CSV table of C-alpha atoms and ligand atoms in Angstrom, one decimal:
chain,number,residue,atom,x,y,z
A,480,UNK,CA,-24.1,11.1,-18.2
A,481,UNK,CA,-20.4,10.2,-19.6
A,482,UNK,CA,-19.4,6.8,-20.5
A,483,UNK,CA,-18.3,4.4,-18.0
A,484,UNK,CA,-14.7,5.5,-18.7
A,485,UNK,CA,-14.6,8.8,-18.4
A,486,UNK,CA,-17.1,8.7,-15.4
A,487,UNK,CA,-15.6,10.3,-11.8
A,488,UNK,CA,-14.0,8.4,-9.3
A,489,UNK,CA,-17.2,7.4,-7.3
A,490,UNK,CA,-19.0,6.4,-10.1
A,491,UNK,CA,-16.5,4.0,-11.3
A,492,UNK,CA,-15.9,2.7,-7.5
A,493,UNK,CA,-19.2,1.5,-7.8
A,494,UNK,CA,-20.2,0.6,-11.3
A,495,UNK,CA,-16.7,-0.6,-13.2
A,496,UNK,CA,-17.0,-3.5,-15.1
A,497,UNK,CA,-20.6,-4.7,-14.2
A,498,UNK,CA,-23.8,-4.4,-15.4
A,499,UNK,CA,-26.7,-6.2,-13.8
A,500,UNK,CA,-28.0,-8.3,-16.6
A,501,UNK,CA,-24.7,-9.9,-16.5
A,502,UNK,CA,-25.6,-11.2,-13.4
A,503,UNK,CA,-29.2,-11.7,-14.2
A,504,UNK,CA,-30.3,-8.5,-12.2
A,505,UNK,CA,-28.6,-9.1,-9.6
A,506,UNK,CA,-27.3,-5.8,-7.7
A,507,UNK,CA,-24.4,-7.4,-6.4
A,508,UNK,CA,-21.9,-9.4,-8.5
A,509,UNK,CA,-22.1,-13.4,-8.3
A,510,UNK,CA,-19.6,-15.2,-6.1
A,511,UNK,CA,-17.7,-17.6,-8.6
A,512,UNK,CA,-16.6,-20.2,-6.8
A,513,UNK,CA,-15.5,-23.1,-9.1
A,514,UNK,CA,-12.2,-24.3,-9.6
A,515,UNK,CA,-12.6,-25.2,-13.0
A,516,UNK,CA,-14.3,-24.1,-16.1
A,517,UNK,CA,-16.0,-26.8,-19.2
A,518,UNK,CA,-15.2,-27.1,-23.0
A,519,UNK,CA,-17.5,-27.9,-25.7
A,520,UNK,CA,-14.8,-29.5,-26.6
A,521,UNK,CA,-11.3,-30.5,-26.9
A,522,UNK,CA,-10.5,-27.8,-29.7
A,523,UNK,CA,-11.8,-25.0,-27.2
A,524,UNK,CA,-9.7,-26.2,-24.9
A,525,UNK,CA,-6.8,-25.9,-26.6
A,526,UNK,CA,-7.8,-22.8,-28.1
A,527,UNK,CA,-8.1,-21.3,-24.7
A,528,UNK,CA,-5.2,-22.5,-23.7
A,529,UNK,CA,-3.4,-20.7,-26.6
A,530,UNK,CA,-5.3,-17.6,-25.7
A,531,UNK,CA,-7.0,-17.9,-28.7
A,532,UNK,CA,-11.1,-17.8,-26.9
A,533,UNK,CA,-11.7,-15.9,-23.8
A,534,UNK,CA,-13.5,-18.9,-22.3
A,535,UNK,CA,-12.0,-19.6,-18.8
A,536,UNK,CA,-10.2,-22.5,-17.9
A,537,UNK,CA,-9.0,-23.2,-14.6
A,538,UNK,CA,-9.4,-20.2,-11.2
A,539,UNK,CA,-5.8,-20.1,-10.9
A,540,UNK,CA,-6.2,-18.3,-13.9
A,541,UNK,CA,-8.9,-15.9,-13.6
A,542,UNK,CA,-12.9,-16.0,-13.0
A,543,UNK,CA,-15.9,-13.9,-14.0
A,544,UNK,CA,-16.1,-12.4,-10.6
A,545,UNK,CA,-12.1,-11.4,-11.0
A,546,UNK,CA,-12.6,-10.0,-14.2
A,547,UNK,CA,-15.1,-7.8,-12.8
A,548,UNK,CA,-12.8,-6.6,-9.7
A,549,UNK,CA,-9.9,-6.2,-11.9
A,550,UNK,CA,-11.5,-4.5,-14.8
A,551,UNK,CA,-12.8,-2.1,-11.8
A,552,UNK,CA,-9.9,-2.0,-10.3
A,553,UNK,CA,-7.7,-0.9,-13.9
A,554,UNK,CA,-9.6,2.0,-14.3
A,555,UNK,CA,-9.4,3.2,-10.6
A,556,UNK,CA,-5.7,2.7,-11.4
A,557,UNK,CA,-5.9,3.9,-14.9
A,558,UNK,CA,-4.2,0.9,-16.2
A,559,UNK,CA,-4.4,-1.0,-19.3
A,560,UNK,CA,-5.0,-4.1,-17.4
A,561,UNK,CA,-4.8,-5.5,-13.3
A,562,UNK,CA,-4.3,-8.8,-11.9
A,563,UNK,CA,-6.0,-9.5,-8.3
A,564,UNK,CA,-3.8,-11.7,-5.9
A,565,UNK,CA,-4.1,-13.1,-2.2
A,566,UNK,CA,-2.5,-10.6,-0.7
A,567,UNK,CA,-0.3,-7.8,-1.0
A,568,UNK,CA,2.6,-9.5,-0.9
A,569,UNK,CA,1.0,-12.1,-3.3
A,570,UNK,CA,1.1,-9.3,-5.8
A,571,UNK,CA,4.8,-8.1,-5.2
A,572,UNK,CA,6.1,-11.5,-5.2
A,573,UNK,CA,4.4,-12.7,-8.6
A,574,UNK,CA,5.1,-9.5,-9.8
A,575,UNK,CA,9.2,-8.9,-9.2
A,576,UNK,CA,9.4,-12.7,-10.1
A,577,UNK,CA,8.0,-12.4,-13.3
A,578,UNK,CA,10.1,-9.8,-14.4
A,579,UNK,CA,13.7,-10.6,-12.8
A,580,UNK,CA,16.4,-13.2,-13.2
A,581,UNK,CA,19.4,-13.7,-11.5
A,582,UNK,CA,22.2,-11.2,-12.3
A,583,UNK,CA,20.1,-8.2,-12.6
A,584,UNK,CA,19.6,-5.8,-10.2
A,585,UNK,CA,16.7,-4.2,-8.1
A,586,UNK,CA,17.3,-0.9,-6.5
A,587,UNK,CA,14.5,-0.1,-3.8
A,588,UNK,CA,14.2,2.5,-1.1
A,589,UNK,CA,15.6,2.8,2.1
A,590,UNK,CA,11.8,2.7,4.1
A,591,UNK,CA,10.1,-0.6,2.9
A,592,UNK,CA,7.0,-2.4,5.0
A,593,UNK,CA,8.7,-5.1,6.7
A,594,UNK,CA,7.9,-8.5,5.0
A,595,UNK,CA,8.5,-6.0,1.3
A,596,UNK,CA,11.9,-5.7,2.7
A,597,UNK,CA,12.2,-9.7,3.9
A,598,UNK,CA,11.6,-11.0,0.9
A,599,UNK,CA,14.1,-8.8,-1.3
A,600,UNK,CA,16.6,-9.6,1.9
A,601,UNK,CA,16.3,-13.1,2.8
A,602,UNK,CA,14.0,-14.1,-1.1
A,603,UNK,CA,15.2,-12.6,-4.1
A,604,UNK,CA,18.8,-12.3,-2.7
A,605,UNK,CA,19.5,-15.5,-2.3
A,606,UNK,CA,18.7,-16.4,-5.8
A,607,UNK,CA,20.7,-14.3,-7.1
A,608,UNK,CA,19.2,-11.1,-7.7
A,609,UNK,CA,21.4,-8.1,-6.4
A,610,UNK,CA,19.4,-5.9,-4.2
A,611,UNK,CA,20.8,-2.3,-3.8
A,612,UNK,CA,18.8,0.5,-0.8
A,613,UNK,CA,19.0,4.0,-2.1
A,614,UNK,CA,17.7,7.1,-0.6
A,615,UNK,CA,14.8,7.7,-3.6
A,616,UNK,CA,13.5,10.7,-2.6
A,617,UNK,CA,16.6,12.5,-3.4
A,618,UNK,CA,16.3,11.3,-7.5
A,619,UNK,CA,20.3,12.3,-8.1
A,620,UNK,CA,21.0,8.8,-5.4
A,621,UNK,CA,19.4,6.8,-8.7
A,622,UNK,CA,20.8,8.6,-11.1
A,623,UNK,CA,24.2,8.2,-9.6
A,624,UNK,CA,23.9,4.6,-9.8
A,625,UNK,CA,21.4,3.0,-11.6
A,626,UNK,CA,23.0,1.4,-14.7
A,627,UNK,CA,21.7,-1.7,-17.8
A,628,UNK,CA,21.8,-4.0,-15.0
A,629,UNK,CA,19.2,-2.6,-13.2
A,630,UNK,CA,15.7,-4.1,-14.0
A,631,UNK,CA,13.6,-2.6,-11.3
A,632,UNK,CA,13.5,0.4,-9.2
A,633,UNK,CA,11.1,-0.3,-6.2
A,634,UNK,CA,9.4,1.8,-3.7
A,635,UNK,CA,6.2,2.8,-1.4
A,636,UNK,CA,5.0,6.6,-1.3
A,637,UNK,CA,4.2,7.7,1.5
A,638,UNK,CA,6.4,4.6,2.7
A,639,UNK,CA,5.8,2.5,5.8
A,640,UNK,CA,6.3,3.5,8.0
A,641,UNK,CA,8.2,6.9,8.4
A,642,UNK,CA,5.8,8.7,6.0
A,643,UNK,CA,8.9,9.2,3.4
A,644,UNK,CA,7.7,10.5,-0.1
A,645,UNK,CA,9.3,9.9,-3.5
A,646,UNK,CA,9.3,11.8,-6.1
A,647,UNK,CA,7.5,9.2,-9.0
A,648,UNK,CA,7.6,11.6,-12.2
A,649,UNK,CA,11.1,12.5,-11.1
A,650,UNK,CA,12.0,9.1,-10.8
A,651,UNK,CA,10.3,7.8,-14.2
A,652,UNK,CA,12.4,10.3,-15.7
A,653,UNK,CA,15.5,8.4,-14.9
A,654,UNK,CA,14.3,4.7,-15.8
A,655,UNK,CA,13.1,5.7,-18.8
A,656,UNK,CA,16.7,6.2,-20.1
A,657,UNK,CA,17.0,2.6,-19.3
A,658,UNK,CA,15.4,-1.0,-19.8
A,659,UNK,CA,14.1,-0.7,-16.8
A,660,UNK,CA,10.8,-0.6,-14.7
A,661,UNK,CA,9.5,1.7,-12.3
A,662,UNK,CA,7.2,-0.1,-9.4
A,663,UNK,CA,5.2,1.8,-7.0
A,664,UNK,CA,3.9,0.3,-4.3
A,665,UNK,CA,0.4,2.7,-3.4
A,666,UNK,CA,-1.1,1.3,-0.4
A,667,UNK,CA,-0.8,4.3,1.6
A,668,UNK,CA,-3.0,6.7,-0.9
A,669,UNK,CA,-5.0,4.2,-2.8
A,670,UNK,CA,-6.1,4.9,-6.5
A,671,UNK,CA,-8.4,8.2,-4.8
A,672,UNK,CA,-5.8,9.9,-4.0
A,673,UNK,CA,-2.8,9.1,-6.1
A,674,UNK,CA,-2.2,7.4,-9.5
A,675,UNK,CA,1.5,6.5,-10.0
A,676,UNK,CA,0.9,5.5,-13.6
A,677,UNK,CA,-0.2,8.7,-14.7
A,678,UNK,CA,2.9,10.4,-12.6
A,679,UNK,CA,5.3,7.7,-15.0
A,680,UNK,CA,5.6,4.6,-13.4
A,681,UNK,CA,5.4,1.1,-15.1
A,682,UNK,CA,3.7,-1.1,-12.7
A,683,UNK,CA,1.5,0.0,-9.1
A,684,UNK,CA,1.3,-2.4,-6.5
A,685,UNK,CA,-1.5,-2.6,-3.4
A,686,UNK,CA,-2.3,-4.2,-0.2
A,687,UNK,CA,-5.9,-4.6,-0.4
A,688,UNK,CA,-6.3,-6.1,2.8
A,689,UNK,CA,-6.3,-2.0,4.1
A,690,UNK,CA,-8.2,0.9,2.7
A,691,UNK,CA,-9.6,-1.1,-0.5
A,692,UNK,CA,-11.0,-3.9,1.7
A,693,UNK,CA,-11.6,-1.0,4.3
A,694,UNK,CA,-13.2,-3.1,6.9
A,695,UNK,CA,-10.3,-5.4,8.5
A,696,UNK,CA,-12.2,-8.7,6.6
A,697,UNK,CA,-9.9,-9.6,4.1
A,698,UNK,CA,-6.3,-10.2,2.8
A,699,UNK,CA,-5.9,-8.8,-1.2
A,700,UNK,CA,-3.5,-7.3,-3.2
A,701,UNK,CA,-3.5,-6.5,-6.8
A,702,UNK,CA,-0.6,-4.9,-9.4
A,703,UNK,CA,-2.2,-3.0,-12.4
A,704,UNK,CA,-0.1,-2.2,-15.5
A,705,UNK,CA,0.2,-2.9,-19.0
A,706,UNK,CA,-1.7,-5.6,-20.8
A,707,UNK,CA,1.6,-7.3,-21.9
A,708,UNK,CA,3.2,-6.9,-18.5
A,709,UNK,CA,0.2,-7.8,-16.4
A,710,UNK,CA,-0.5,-11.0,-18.7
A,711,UNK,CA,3.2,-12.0,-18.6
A,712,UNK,CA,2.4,-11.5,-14.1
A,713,UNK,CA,-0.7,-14.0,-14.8
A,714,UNK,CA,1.0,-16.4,-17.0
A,715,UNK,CA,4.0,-17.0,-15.0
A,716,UNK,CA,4.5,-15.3,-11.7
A,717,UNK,CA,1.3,-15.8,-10.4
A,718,UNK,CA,0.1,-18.8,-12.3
A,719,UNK,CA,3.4,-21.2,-12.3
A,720,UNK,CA,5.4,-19.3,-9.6
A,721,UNK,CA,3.5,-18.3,-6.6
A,722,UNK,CA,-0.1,-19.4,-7.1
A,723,UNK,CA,-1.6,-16.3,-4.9
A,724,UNK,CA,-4.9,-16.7,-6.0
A,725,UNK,CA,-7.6,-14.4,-4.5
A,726,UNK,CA,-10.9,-16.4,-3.8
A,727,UNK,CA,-14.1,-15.7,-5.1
A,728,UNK,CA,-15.3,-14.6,-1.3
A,729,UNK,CA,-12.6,-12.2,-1.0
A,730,UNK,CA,-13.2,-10.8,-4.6
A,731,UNK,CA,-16.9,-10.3,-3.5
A,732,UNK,CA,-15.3,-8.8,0.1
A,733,UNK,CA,-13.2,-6.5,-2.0
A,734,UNK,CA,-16.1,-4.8,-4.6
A,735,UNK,CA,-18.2,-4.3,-2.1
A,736,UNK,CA,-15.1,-2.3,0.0
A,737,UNK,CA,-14.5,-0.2,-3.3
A,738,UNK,CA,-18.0,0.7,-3.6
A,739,UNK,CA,-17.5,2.9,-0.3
A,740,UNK,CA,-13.8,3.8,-0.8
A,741,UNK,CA,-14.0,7.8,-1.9
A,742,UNK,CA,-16.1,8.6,1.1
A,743,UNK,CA,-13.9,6.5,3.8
A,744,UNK,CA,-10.7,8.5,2.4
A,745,UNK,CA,-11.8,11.5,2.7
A,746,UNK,CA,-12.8,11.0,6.4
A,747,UNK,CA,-9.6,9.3,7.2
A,748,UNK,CA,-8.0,12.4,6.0
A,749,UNK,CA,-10.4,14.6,7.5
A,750,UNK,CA,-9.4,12.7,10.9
A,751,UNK,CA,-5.9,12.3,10.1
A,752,UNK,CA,-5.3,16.3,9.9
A,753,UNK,CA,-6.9,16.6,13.0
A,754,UNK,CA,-4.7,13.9,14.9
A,755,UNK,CA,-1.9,15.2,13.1
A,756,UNK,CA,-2.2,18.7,14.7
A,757,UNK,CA,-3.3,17.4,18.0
A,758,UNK,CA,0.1,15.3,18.0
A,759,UNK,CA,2.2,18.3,16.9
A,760,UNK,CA,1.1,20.2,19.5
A,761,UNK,CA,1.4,18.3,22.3
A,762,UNK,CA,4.7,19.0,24.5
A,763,UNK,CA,4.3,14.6,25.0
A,764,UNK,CA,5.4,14.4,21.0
A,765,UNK,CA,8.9,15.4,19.8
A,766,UNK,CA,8.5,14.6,16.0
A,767,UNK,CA,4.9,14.4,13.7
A,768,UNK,CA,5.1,12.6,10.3
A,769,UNK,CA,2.1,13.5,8.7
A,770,UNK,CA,2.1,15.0,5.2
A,771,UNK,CA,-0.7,17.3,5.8
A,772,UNK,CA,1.6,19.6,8.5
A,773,UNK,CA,3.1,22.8,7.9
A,774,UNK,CA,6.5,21.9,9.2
A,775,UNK,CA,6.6,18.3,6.4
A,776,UNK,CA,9.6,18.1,5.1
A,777,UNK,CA,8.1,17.2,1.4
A,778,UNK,CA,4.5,19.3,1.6
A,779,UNK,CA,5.5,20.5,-1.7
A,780,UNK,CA,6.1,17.2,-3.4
A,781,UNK,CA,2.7,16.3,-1.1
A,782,UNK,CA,0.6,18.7,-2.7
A,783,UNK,CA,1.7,17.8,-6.4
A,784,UNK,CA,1.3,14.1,-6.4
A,785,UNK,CA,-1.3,13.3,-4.0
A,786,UNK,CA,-4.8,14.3,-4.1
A,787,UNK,CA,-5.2,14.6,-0.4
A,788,UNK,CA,-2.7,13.5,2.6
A,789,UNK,CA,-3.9,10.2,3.7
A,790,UNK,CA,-4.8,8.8,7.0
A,791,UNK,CA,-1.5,7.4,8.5
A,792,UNK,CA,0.2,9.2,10.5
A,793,UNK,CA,3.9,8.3,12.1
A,794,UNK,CA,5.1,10.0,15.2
A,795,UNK,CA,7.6,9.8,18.0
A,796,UNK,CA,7.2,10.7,22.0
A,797,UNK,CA,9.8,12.7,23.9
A,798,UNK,CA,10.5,8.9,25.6
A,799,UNK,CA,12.3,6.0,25.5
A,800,UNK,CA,11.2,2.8,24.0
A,801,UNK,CA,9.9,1.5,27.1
A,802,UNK,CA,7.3,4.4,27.6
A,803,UNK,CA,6.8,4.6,24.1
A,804,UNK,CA,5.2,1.2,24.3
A,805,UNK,CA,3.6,1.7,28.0
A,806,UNK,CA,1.2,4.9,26.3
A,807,UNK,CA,0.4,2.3,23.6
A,808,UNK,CA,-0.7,-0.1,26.5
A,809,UNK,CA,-2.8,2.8,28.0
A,810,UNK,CA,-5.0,3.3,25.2
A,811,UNK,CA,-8.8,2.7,25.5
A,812,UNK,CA,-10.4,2.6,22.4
A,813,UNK,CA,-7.1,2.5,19.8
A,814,UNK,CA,-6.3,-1.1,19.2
A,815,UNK,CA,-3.1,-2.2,19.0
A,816,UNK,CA,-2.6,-4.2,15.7
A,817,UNK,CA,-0.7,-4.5,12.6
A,818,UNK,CA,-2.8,-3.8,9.8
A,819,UNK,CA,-4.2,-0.2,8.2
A,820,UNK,CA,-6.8,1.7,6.5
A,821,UNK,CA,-9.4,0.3,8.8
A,822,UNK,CA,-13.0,2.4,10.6
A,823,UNK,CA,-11.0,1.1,14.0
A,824,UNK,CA,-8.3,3.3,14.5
A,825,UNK,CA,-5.2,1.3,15.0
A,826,UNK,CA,-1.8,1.7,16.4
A,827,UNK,CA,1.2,-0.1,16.4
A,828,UNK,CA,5.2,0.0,17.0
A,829,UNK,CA,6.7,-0.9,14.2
A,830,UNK,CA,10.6,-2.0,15.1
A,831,UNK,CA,8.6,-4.2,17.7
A,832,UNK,CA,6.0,-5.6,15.2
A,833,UNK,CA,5.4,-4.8,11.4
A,834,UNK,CA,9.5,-3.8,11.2
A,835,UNK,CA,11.0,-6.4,13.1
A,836,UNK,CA,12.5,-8.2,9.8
A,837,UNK,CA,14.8,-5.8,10.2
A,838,UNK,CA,17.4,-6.3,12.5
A,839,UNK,CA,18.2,-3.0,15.2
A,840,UNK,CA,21.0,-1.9,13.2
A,841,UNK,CA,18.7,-2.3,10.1
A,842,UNK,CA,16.2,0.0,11.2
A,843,UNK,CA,18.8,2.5,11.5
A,844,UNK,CA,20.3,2.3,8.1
A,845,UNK,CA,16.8,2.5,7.1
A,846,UNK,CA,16.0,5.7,8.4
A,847,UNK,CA,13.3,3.7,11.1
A,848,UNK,CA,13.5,5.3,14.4
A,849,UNK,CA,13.2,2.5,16.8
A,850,UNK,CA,10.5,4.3,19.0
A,851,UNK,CA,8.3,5.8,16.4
A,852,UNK,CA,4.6,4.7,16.5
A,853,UNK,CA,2.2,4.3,13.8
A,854,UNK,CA,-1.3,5.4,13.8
A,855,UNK,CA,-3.9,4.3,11.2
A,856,UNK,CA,-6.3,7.0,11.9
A,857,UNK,CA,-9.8,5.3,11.7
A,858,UNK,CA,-13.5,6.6,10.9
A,859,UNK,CA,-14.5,7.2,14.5
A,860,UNK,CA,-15.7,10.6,15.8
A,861,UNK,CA,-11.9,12.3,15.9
A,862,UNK,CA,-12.4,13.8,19.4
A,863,UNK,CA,-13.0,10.4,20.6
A,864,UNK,CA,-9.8,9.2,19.1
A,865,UNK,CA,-7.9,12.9,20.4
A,866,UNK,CA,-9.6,11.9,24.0
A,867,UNK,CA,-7.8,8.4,24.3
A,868,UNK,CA,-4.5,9.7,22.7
A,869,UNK,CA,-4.7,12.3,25.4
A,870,UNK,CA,-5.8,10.2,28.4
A,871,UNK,CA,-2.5,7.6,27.3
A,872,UNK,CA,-0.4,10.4,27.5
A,873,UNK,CA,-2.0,11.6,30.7
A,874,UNK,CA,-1.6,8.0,32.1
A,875,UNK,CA,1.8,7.8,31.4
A,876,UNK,CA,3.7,11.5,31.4
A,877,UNK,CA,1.5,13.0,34.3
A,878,UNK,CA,3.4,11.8,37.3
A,879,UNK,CA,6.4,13.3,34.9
A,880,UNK,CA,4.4,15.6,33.1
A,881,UNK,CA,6.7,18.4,34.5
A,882,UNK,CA,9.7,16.7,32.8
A,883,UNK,CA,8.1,17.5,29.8
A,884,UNK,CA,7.8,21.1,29.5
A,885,UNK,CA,8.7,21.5,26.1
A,886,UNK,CA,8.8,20.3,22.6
A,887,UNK,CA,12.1,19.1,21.4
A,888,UNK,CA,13.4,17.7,24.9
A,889,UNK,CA,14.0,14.1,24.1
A,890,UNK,CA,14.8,11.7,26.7
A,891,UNK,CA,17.5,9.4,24.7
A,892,UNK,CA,16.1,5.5,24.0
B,2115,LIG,C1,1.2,-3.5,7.9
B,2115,LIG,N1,1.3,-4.1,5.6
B,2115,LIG,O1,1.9,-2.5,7.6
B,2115,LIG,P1,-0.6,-8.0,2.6
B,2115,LIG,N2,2.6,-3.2,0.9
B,2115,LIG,C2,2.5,-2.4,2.0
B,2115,LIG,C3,2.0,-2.9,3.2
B,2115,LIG,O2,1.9,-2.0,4.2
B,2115,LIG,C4,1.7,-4.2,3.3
B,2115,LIG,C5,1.9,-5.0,2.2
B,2115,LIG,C6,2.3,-4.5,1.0
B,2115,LIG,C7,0.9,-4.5,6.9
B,2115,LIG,C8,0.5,-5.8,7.2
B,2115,LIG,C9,0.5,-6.4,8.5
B,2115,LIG,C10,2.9,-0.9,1.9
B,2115,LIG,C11,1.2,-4.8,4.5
B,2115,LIG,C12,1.5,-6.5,2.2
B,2115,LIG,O3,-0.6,-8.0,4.0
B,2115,LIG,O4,0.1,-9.2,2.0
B,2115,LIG,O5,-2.0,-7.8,2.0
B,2115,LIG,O6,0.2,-6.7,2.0
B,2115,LIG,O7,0.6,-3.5,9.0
């Protein structure tokens, strides 16, 4: 058997950073629920507090249950170190505040999740942090204009929602010339089936409220990195700054998730190619954004940094926006919700819901169509999830189905 670290995958998903005795035999790991930790005495304290023990002091900080998830969670990541947060955004917040100040710039993608984009927008603008959109996944738009006053280079891959990919070794190549960070945000693939940090980047961000968590039970995030950077993210963005502390229920929620994560991802993919073809075949479905398909623009990029092609797909109907959302109302089984990486399959339109920061005009500078519909492809049998995609589209285009002969004819929103 190899050592912990240098076991696969699945054997890390499971065992990382726990043994039982630790928790006197226990299979599972303890829930730590205190708020605060006690000294021997005053010199401990301030010992710990000087980082000079590795006692714990106070759970805004850190607990033995945390350090088990983020110790697990590093090496999924292979990171020096990760921090676990509230939430997603609890992670991207504690992490761009910790290592920005006003004057210096952040240059993100075009295609961000919506509350991402808020809080760049309508956060980190207003204190003066210059915020500047490129196209990444054409690397010459950074190199035309990133420059010392860039701290940060941003972006999610596969992004959220038009399934845009960015090119992260081709991008590390470019702020490496400069004093500057490169931030992936890898919800989408999860440690299985991409690693940004051994592609180049600095710092990787997660939801883990969606595939991690995997059961639609919790709201997580985590960023993994360095141990200097991720201590500098404890010590100050999340400790003084945003205080997005994950609780010991949710930490407990979240290693049990992990424990099953390899074998949900490969099902969602498994599922996921299936829809994917089902959608680009039908004559109801003008455009397909799944990485997996032939006709992707970026398969190649796909297949080099990805392990597999995930299980979101995007896609657009030949219909307006009205129709678009009526064959979302006729679904069955699909849910409709916000959310992702779920055993429910779930389905959502995104200028409507998870998108509508951005204003109309917005979502067209951002490359988001505003009728394309996003499907979190779900654990269910697949023909059950093909059947209610099909009877929606039935339910709505059948009266017109003969308007729809072909792919391609697009009725204009
Ligand atoms: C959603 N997403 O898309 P918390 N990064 C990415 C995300 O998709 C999200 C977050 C960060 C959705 C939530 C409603 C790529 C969230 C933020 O929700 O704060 O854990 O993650 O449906």
């Amino acid at each position: 058997m190899k050592t912990k670290s240098e076991a696969h995958f699945a054997t890390q998903a499971i065992h990382a950073g726990y043994k039982v005795k630790q928790g006197q035999g226990s299979l599972t790991p303890p829930i730590h629920i205190s708020s605060t930790y006690a000294f021997d005495t005053v010199e401990q304290g301030a010992d710990a507090f000087q980082g000079e023990n590795d006692r714990f002091i106070y759970a805004r900080l850190g607990s033995p249950s945390q350090q088990i998830l983020e110790q697990r969670l590093s090496l999924l990541e292979q990171a020096e170190a990760a921090l676990a947060t509230a939430s997603g955004m609890g992670a991207i917040s504690a992490t761009m505040w910790s290592l920005v100040k006003p004057g210096d710039e952040i240059i993100a993608d075009l295609s961000l999740y919506g509350c991402t984009f808020s809080y760049l927008e309508h956060g980190l603008k207003s204190f003066g942090v210059k915020i500047t959109y490129l196209n990444l996944s054409n690397p010459k738009n950074l190199t035309d204009h990133i420059s010392e006053q860039t701290k940060l280079v941003y972006s999610e891959t596969p992004s959220n929602p038009n399934m845009r990919l960015i090119d992260i070794k081709a991008l590390s190549e470019i702020t490496n010339q400069y004093d500057c960070k490169l931030m992936i945000d890898n919800t989408y693939c999860t440690p299985y089936l991409q690693n940004p940090l051994v592609l180049g980047a600095d710092l990787v961000v997660h939801s883990a409220t969606k595939y991690l968590g995997g059961h639609g039970d919790l709201i997580a995030g985590f960023v993994a990195g360095s141990q200097d950077d991720i201590d500098h993210i404890r010590m100050f963005g999340l400790k003084d700054m945003t205080g997005a502390v994950i609780s010991g229920f949710d930490v407990s929620l979240l290693l049990r998730g992990l424990k099953t994560l390899h074998v949900r991802m490969d099902r969602h993919c498994e599922n996921a190619k299936k829809v994917a073809d089902f959608l680009h075949q039908s004559s109801y479905v003008k455009n397909t954004f799944y990485p997996g398909l032939e006709n992707f623009p970026q398969r190649t990029l796909a297949a080099k940094q990805m392990r597999n092609t995930g299980g979101m797909i995007a896609f657009e109907l030949n219909a307006n926006r009205e129709q678009s959302a009526q064959f979302v109302n006729n679904l069955k089984m699909i849910l409709c919700a916000v959310s992702l990486g779920d055993a429910e399959t779930l389905i959502q339109h995104p200028a409507s819901m998870t998108h509508s920061t951005y204003t109309e005009e917005e979502l067209l500078a951002h490359l988001i169509s505003p009728t394309l519909i996003r499907l979190s492809v779900g654990l269910e049998h697949v023909e059950d999830i093909i059947a209610d995609l099909n009877q929606a589209f039935q339910s709505v285009f059948s009266a017109s189905a003969d308007d729809f002969p072909d792919k391609g004819l697009a009725i204009s929103a």
